[in-house]
PDB file of C-alpha atoms in Angstrom:
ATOM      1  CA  UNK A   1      93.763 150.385 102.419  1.00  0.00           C
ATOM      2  CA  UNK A   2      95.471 147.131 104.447  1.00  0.00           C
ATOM      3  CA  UNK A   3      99.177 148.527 104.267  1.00  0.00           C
ATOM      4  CA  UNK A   4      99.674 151.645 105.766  1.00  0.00           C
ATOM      5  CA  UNK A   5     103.400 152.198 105.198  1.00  0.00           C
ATOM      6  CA  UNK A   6     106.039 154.987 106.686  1.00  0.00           C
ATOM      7  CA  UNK A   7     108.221 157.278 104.833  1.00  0.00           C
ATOM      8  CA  UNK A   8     111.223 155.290 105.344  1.00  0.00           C
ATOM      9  CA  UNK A   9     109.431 152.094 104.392  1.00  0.00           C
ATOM     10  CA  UNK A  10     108.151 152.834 101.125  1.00  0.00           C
ATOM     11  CA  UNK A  11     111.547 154.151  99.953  1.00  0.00           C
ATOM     12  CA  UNK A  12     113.314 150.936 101.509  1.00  0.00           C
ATOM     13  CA  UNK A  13     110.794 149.195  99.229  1.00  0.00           C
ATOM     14  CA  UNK A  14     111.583 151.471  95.979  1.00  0.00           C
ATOM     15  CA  UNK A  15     115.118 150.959  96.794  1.00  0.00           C
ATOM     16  CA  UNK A  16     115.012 146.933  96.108  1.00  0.00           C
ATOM     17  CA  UNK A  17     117.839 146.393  92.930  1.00  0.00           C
ATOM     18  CA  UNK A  18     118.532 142.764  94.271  1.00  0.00           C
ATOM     19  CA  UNK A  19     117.500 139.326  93.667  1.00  0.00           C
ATOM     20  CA  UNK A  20     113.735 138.624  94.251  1.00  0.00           C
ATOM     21  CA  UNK A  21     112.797 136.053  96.881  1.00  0.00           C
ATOM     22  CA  UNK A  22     109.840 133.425  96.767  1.00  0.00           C
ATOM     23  CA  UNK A  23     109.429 130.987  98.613  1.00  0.00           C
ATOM     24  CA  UNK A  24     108.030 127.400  96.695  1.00  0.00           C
ATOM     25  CA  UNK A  25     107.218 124.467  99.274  1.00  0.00           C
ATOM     26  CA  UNK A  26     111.059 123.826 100.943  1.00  0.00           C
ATOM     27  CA  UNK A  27     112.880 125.714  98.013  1.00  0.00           C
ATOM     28  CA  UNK A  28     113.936 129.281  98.127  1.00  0.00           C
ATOM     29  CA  UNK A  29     113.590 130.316  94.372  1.00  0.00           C
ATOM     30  CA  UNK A  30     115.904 133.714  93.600  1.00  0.00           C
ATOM     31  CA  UNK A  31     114.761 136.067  90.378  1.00  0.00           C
ATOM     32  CA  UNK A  32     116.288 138.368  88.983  1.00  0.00           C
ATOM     33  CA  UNK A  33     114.201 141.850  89.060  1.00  0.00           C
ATOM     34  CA  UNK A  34     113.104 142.578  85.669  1.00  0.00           C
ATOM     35  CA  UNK A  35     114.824 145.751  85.368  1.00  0.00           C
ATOM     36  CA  UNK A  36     116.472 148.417  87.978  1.00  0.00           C
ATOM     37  CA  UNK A  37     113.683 150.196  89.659  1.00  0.00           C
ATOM     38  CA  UNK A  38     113.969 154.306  89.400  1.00  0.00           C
ATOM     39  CA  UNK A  39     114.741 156.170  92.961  1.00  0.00           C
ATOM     40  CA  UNK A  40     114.165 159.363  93.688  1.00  0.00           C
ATOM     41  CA  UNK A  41     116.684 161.851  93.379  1.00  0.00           C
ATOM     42  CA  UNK A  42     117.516 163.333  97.302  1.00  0.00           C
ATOM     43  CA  UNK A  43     116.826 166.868  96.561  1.00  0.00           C
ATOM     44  CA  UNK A  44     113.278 165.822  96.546  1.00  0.00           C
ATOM     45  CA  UNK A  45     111.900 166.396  99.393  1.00  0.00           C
ATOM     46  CA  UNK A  46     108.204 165.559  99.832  1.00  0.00           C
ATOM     47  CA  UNK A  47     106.577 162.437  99.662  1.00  0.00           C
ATOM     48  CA  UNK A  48     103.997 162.992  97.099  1.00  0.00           C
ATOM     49  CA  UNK A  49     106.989 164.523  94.501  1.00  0.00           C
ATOM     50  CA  UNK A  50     109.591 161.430  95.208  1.00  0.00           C
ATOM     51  CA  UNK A  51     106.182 159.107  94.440  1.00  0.00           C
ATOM     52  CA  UNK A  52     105.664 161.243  91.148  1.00  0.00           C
ATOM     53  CA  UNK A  53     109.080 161.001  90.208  1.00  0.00           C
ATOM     54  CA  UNK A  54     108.894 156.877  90.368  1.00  0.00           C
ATOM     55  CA  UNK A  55     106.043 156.898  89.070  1.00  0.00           C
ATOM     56  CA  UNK A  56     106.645 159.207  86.219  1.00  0.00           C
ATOM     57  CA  UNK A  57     110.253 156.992  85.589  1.00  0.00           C
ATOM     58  CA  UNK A  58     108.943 153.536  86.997  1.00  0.00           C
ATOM     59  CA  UNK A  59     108.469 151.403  83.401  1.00  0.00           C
ATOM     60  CA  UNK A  60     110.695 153.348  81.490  1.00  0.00           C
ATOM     61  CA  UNK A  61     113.339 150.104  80.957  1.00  0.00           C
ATOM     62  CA  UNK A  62     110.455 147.964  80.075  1.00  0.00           C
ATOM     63  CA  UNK A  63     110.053 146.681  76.663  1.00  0.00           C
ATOM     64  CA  UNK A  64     106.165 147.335  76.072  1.00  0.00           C
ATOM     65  CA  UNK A  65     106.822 146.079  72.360  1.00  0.00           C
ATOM     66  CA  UNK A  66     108.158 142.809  73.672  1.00  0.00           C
ATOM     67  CA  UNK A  67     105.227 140.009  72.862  1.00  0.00           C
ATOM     68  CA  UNK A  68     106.980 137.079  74.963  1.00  0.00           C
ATOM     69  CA  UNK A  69     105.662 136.644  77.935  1.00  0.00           C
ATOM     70  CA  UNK A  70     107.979 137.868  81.043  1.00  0.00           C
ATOM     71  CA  UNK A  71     108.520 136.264  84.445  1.00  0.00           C
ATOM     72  CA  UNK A  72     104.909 136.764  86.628  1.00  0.00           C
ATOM     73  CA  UNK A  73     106.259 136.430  89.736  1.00  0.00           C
ATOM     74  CA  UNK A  74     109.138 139.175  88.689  1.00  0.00           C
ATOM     75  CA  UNK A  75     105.852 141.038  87.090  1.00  0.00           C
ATOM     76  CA  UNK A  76     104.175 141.261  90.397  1.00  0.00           C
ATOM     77  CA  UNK A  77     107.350 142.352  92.257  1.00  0.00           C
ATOM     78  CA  UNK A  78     107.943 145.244  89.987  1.00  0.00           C
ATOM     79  CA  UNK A  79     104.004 145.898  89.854  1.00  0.00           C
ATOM     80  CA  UNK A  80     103.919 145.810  93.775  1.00  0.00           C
ATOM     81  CA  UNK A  81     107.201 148.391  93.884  1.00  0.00           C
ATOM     82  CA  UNK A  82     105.173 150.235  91.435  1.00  0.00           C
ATOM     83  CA  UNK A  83     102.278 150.338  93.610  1.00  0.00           C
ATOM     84  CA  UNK A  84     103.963 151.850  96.932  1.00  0.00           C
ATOM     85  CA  UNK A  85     105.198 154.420  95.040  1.00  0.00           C
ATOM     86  CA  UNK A  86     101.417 155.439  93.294  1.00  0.00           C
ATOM     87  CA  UNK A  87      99.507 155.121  95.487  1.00  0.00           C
ATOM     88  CA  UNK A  88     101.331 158.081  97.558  1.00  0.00           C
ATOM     89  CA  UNK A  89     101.711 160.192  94.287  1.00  0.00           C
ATOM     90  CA  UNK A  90     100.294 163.753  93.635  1.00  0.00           C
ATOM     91  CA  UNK A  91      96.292 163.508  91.870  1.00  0.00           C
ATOM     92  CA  UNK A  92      98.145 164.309  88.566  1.00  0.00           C
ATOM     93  CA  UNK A  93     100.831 161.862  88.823  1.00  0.00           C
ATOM     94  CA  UNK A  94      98.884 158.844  89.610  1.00  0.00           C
ATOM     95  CA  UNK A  95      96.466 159.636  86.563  1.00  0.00           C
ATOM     96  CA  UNK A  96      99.250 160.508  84.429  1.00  0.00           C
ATOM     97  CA  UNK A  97     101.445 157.164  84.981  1.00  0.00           C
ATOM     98  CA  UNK A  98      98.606 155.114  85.076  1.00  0.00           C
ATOM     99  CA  UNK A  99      96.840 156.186  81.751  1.00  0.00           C
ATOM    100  CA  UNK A 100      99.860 156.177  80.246  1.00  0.00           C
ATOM    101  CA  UNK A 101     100.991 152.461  81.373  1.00  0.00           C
ATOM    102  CA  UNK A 102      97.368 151.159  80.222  1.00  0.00           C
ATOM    103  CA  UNK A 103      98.163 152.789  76.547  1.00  0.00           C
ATOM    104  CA  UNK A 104     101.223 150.766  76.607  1.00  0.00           C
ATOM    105  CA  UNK A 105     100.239 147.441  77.478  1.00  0.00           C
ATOM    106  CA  UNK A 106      96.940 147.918  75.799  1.00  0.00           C
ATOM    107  CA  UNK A 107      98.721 147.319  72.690  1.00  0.00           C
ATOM    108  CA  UNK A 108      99.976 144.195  73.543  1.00  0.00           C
ATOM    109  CA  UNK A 109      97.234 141.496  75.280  1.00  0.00           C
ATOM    110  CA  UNK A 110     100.195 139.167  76.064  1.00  0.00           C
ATOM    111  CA  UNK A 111     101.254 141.660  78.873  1.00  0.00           C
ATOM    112  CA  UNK A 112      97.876 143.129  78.869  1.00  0.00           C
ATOM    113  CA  UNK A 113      97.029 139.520  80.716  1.00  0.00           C
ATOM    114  CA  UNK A 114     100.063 139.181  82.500  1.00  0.00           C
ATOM    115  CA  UNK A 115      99.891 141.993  83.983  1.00  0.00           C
ATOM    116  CA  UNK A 116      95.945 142.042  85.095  1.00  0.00           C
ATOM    117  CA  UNK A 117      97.448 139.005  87.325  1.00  0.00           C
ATOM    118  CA  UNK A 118      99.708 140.766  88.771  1.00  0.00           C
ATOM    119  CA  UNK A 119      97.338 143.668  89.771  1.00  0.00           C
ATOM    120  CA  UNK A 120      95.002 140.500  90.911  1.00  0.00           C
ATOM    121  CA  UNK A 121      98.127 139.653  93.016  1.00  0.00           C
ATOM    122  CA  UNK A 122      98.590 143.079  94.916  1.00  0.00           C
ATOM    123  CA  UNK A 123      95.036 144.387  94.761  1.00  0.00           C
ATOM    124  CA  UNK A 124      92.180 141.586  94.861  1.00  0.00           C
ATOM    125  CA  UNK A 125      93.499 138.099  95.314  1.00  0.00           C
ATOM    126  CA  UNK A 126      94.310 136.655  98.925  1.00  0.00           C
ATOM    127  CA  UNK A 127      97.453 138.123  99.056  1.00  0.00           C
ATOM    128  CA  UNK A 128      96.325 141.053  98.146  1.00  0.00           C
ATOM    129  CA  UNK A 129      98.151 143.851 100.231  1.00  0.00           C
ATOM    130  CA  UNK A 130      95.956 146.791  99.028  1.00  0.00           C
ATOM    131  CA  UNK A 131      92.292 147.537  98.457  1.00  0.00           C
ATOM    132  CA  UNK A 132      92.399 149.833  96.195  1.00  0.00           C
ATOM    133  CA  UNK A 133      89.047 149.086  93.464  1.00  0.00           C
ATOM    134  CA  UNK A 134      90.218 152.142  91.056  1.00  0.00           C
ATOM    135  CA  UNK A 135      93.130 150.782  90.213  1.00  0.00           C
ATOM    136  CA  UNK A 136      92.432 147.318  89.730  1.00  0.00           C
ATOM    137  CA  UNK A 137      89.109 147.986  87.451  1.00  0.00           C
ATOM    138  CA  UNK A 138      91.633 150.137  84.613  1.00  0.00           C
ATOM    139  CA  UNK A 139      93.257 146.572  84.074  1.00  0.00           C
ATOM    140  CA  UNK A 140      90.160 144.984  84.341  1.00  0.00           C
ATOM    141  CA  UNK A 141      88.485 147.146  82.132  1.00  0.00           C
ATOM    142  CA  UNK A 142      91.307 147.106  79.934  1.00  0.00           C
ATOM    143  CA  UNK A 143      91.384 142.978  79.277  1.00  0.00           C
ATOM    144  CA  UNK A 144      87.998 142.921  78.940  1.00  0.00           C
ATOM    145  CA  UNK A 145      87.759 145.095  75.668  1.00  0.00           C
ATOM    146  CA  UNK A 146      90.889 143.564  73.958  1.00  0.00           C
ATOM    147  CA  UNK A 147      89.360 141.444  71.496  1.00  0.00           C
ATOM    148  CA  UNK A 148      93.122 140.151  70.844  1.00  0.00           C
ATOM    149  CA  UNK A 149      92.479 138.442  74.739  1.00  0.00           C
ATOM    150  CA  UNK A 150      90.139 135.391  74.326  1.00  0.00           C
ATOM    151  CA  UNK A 151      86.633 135.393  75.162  1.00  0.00           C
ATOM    152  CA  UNK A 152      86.898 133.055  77.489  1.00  0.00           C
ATOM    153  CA  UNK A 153      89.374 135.221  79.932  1.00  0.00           C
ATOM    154  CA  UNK A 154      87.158 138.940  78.269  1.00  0.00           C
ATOM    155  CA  UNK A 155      84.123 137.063  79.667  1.00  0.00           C
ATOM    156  CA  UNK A 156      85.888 136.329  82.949  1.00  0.00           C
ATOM    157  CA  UNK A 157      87.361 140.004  83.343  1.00  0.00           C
ATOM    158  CA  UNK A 158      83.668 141.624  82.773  1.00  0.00           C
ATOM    159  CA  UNK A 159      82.122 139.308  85.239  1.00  0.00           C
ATOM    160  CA  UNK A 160      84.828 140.453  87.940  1.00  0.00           C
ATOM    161  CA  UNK A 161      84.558 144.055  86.828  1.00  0.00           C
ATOM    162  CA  UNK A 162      80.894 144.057  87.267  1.00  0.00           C
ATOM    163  CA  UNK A 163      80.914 142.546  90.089  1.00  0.00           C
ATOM    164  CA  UNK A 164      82.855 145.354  91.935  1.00  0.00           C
ATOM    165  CA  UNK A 165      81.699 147.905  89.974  1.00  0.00           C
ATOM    166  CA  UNK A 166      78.054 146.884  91.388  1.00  0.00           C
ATOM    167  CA  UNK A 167      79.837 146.745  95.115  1.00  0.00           C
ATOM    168  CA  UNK A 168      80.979 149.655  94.943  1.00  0.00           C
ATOM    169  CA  UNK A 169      81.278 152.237  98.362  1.00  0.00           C
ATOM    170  CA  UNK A 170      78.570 154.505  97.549  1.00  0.00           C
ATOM    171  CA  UNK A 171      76.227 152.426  95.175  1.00  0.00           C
ATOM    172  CA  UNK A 172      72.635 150.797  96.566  1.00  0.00           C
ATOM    173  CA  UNK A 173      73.644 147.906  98.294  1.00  0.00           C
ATOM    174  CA  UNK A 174      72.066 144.711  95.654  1.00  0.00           C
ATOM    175  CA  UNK A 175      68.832 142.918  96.643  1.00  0.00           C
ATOM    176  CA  UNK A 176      69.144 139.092  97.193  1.00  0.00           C
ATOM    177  CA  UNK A 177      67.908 136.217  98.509  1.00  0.00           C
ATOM    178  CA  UNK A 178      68.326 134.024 101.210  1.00  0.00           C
ATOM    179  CA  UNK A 179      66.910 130.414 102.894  1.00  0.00           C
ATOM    180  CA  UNK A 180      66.525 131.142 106.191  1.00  0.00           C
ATOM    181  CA  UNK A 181      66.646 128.482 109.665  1.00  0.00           C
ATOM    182  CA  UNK A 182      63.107 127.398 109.209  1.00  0.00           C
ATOM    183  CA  UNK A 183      63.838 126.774 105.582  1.00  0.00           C
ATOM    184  CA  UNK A 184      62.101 129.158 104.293  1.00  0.00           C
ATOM    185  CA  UNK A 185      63.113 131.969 101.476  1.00  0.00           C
ATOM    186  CA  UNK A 186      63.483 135.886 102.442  1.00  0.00           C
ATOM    187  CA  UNK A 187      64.741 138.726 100.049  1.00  0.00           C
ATOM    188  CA  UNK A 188      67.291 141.348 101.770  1.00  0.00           C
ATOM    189  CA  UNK A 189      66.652 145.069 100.305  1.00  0.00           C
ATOM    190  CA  UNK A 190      68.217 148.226 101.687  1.00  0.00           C
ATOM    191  CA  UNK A 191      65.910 149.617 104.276  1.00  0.00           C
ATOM    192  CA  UNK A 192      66.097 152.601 106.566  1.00  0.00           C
ATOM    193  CA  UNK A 193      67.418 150.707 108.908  1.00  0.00           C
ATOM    194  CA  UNK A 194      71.639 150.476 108.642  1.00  0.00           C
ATOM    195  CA  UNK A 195      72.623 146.615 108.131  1.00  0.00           C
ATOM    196  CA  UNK A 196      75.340 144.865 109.069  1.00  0.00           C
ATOM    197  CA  UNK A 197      75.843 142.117 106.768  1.00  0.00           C
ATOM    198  CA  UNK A 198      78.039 139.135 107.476  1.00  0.00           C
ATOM    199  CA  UNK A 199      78.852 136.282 104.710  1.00  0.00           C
ATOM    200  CA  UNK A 200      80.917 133.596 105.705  1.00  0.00           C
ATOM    201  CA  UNK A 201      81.576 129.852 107.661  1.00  0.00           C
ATOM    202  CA  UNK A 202      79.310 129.793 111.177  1.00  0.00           C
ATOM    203  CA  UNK A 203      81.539 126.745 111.458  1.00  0.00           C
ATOM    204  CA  UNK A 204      85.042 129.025 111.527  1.00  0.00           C
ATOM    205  CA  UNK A 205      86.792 129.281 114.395  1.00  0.00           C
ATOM    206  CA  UNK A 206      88.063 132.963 114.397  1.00  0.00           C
ATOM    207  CA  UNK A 207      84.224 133.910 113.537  1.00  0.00           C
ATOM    208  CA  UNK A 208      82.908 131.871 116.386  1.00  0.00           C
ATOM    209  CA  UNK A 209      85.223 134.017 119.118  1.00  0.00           C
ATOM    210  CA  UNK A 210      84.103 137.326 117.129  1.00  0.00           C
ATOM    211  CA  UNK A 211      80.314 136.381 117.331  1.00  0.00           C
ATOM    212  CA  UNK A 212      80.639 135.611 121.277  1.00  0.00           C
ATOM    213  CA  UNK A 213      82.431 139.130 121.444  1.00  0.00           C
ATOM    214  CA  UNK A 214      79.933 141.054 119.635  1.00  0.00           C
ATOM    215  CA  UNK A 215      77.104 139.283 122.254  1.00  0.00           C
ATOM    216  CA  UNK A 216      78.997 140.671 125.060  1.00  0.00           C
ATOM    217  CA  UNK A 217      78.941 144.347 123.441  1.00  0.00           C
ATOM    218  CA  UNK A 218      76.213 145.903 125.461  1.00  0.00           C
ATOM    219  CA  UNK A 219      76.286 149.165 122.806  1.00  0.00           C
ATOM    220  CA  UNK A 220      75.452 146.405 120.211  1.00  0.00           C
ATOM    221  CA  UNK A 221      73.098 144.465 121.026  1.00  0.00           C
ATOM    222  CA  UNK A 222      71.263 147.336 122.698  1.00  0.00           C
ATOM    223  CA  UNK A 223      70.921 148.846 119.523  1.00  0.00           C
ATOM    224  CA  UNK A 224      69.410 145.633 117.585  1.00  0.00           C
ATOM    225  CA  UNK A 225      67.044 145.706 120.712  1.00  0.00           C
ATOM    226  CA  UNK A 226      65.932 149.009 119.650  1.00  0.00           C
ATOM    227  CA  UNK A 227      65.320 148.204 116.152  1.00  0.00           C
ATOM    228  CA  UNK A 228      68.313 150.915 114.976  1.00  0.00           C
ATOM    229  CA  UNK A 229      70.536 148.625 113.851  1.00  0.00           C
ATOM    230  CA  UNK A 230      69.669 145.095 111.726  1.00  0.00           C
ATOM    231  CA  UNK A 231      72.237 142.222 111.711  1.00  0.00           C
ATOM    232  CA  UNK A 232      72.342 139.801 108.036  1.00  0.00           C
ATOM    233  CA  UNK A 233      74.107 136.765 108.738  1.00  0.00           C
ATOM    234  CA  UNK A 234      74.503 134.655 105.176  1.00  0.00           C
ATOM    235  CA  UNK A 235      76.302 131.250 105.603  1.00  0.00           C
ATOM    236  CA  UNK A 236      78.023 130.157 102.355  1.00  0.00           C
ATOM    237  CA  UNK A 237      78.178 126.728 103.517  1.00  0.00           C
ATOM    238  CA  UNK A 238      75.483 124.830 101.693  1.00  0.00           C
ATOM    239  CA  UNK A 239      75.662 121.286 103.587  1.00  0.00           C
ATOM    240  CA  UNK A 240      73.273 121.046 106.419  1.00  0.00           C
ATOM    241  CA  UNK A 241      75.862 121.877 109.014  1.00  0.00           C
ATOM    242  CA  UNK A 242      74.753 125.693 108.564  1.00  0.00           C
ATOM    243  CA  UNK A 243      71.672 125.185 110.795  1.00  0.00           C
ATOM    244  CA  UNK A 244      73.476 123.488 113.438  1.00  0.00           C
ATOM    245  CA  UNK A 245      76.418 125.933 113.522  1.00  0.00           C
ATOM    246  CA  UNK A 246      74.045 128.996 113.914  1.00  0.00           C
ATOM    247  CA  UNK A 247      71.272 127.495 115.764  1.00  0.00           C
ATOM    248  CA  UNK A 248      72.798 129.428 119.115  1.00  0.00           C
ATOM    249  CA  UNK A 249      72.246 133.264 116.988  1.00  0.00           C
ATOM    250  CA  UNK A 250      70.470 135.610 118.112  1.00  0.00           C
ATOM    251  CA  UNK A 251      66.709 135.684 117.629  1.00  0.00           C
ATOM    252  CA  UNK A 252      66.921 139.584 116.418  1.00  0.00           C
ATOM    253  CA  UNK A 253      69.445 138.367 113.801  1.00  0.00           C
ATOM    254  CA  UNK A 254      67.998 137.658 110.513  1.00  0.00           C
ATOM    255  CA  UNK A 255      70.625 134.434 109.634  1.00  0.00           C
ATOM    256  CA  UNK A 256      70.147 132.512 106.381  1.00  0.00           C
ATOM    257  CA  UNK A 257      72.348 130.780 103.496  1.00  0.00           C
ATOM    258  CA  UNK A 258      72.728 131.245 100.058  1.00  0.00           C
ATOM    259  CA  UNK A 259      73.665 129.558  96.991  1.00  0.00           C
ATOM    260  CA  UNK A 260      74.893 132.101  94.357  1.00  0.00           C
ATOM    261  CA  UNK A 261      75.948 135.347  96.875  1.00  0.00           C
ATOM    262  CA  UNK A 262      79.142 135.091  95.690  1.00  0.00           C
ATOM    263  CA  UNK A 263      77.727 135.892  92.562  1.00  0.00           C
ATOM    264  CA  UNK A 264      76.046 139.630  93.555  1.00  0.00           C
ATOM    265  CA  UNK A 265      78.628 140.555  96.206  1.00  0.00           C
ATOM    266  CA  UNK A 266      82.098 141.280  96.203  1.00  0.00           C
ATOM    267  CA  UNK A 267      83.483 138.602  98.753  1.00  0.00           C
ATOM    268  CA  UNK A 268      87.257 138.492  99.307  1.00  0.00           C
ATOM    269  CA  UNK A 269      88.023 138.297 102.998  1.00  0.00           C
ATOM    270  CA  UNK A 270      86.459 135.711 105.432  1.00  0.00           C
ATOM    271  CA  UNK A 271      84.236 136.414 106.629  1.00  0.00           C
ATOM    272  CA  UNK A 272      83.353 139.341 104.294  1.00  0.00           C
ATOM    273  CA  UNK A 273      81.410 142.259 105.856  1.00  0.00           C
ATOM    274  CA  UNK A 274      79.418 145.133 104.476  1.00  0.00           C
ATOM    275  CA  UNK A 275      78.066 148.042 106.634  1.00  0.00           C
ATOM    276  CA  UNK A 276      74.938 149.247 104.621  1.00  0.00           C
ATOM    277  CA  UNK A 277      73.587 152.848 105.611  1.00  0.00           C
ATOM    278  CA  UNK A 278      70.129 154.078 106.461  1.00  0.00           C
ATOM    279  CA  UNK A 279      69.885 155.155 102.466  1.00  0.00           C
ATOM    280  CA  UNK A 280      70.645 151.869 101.585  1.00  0.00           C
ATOM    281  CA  UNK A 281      74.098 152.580 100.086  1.00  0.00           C
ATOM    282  CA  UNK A 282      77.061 151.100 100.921  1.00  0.00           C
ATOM    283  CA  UNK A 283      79.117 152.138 103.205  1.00  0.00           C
ATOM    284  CA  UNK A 284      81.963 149.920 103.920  1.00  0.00           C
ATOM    285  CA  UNK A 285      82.537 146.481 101.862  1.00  0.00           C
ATOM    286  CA  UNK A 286      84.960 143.739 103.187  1.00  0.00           C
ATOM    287  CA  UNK A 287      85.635 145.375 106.252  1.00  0.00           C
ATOM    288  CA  UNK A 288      86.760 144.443 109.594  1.00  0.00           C
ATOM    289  CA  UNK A 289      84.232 143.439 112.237  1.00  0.00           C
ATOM    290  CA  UNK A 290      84.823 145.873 114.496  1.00  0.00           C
ATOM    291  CA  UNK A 291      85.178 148.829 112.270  1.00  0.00           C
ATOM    292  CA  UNK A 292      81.516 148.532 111.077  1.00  0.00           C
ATOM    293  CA  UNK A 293      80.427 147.916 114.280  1.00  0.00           C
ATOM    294  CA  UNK A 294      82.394 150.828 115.577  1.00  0.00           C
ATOM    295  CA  UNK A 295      80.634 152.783 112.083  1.00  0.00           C
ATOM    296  CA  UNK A 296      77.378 151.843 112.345  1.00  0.00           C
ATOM    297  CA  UNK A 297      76.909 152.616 116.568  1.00  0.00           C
ATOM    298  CA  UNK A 298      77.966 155.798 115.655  1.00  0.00           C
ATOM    299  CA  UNK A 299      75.664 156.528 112.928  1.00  0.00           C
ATOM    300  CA  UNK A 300      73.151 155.228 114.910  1.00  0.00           C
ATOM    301  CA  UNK A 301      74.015 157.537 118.162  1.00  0.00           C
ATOM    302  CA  UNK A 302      74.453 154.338 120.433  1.00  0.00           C
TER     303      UNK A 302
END
């Protein structure tokens, strides 16, 4: 997960009964919370029983029967309280509060979609301050089977939802292909080799420092010398400023571009990286750089 957040923080967040503030271009915008978040009582002690308890108590003012649509942005501020506080909870109490808030919105697809955007908002989107797939597919999963929802969104939600569900930690890494340098087209598959694969902008300039700092890691490129470790580079630029950006690679990458990746792998950060193990599973998705570098030298013994 991206936030990693202390005791004290999480209950300064759950304690937030003020005015909501966003900021819009020059304007500070203040909202009114949609209802008084729940706090722990202070005989509760542990972390994991003060999450249940918010959890357990979180929607309780809501009005689930309400079909007008509510302020989103209030929505995702609530949803995001929500979040600090489940994500911390007992095995029980997460399941429990979050079947149990999917049976109530189920029931109505006007909140149903609102709030699927505001789980976009804290879980997937580029503000996203969690990673957290399990959570995000039950609202996903949810909109796309309410035939009350229109087709056009259902269609949308399944398309996401099968998208991670295919990228998922764990599952065979998908087969796709690629135009490489010369022009010509490849097909990546999961080998016994662990794979590094890298899709983004050669032309970025954070990615350009990163790429000069993983030539200077002797552990690295040592092991692509070896043959233990392969390195995927997929542009998603399509203009013919690809070949020019990468033209410096290494010659023991394999470096290509695509035209529909986006549409087999789960791509949110820039650029997004997946460390693929020698079973051809997946082993990390969207990570940093230097964690599945770090990953993969070790599995690899370099």
């Amino acid at each position: 997960m991206k936030k990693n957040l202390t005791y004290i923080l999480i209950f300064i967040t759950l304690n937030l009964t003020g005015f909501i503030q966003t900021a819009n271009a020059q304007d500070v915008l203040q909202i009114e919370p949609l209802f008084e978040y729940p706090v722990a009582p202070e005989d509760i002690e542990s972390l994991s029983e003060r999450c249940d308890y918010v959890v357990t108590n979180f929607w309780e003012p809501f009005d689930f029967k309400n079909t007008q649509a509510v302020n989103q942005i209030a929505l995702n501020h609530a949803f995001n309280v929500y979040l600090n506080a489940l994500i911390y909870s007992s095995d029980k109490g997460f399941k429990d509060s979050l079947d149990k808030l999917i049976k109530k919105i189920s029931g109505n697809p006007t909140l149903l979609v609102q709030f699927e955007k505001a789980a976009e908002e804290s879980l997937y989107g580029p503000r996203a301050e969690w990673v957290a797939d399990d959570i995000y597919m039950r609202f996903l999963d949810a909109a796309a089977k309410n035939k009350k929802i229109s087709k056009t969104r259902r269609e949308k939600y399944n398309t996401r939802a099968n998208l991670i569900r295919t990228n998922t930690i764990g599952q065979t890494a998908p087969t796709f292909k690629f135009i490489d340098i010369q022009g010509k087209e490849n097909t990546y598959f999961p080998m016994s080799t662990p794979t590094i694969l890298i899709f983004g902008d050669p032309t970025n300039t954070d990615w350009r420092l990163a790429r000069i700092r993983m030539d200077s890691n002797s552990r690295l490129t040592q092991a692509i010398d070896k043959g233990k470790l392969n390195i995927i580079y997929i542009s998603l630029n399509q203009d013919e400023a690809w070949k020019n950006a990468v033209a410096n690679y290494s010659k023991k990458w394999n470096v290509g571009v695509s035209d529909n990746i986006k549409e087999i792998y789960d791509l949110r950060l820039h650029p997004s990286i997946y460390l693929i193990g020698n079973d051809g599973n997946i082993l990390l998705k969207n990570s940093t750089l230097d964690s599945a570098i770090d990953k993969a030298l070790e599995i690899v013994g370099e």
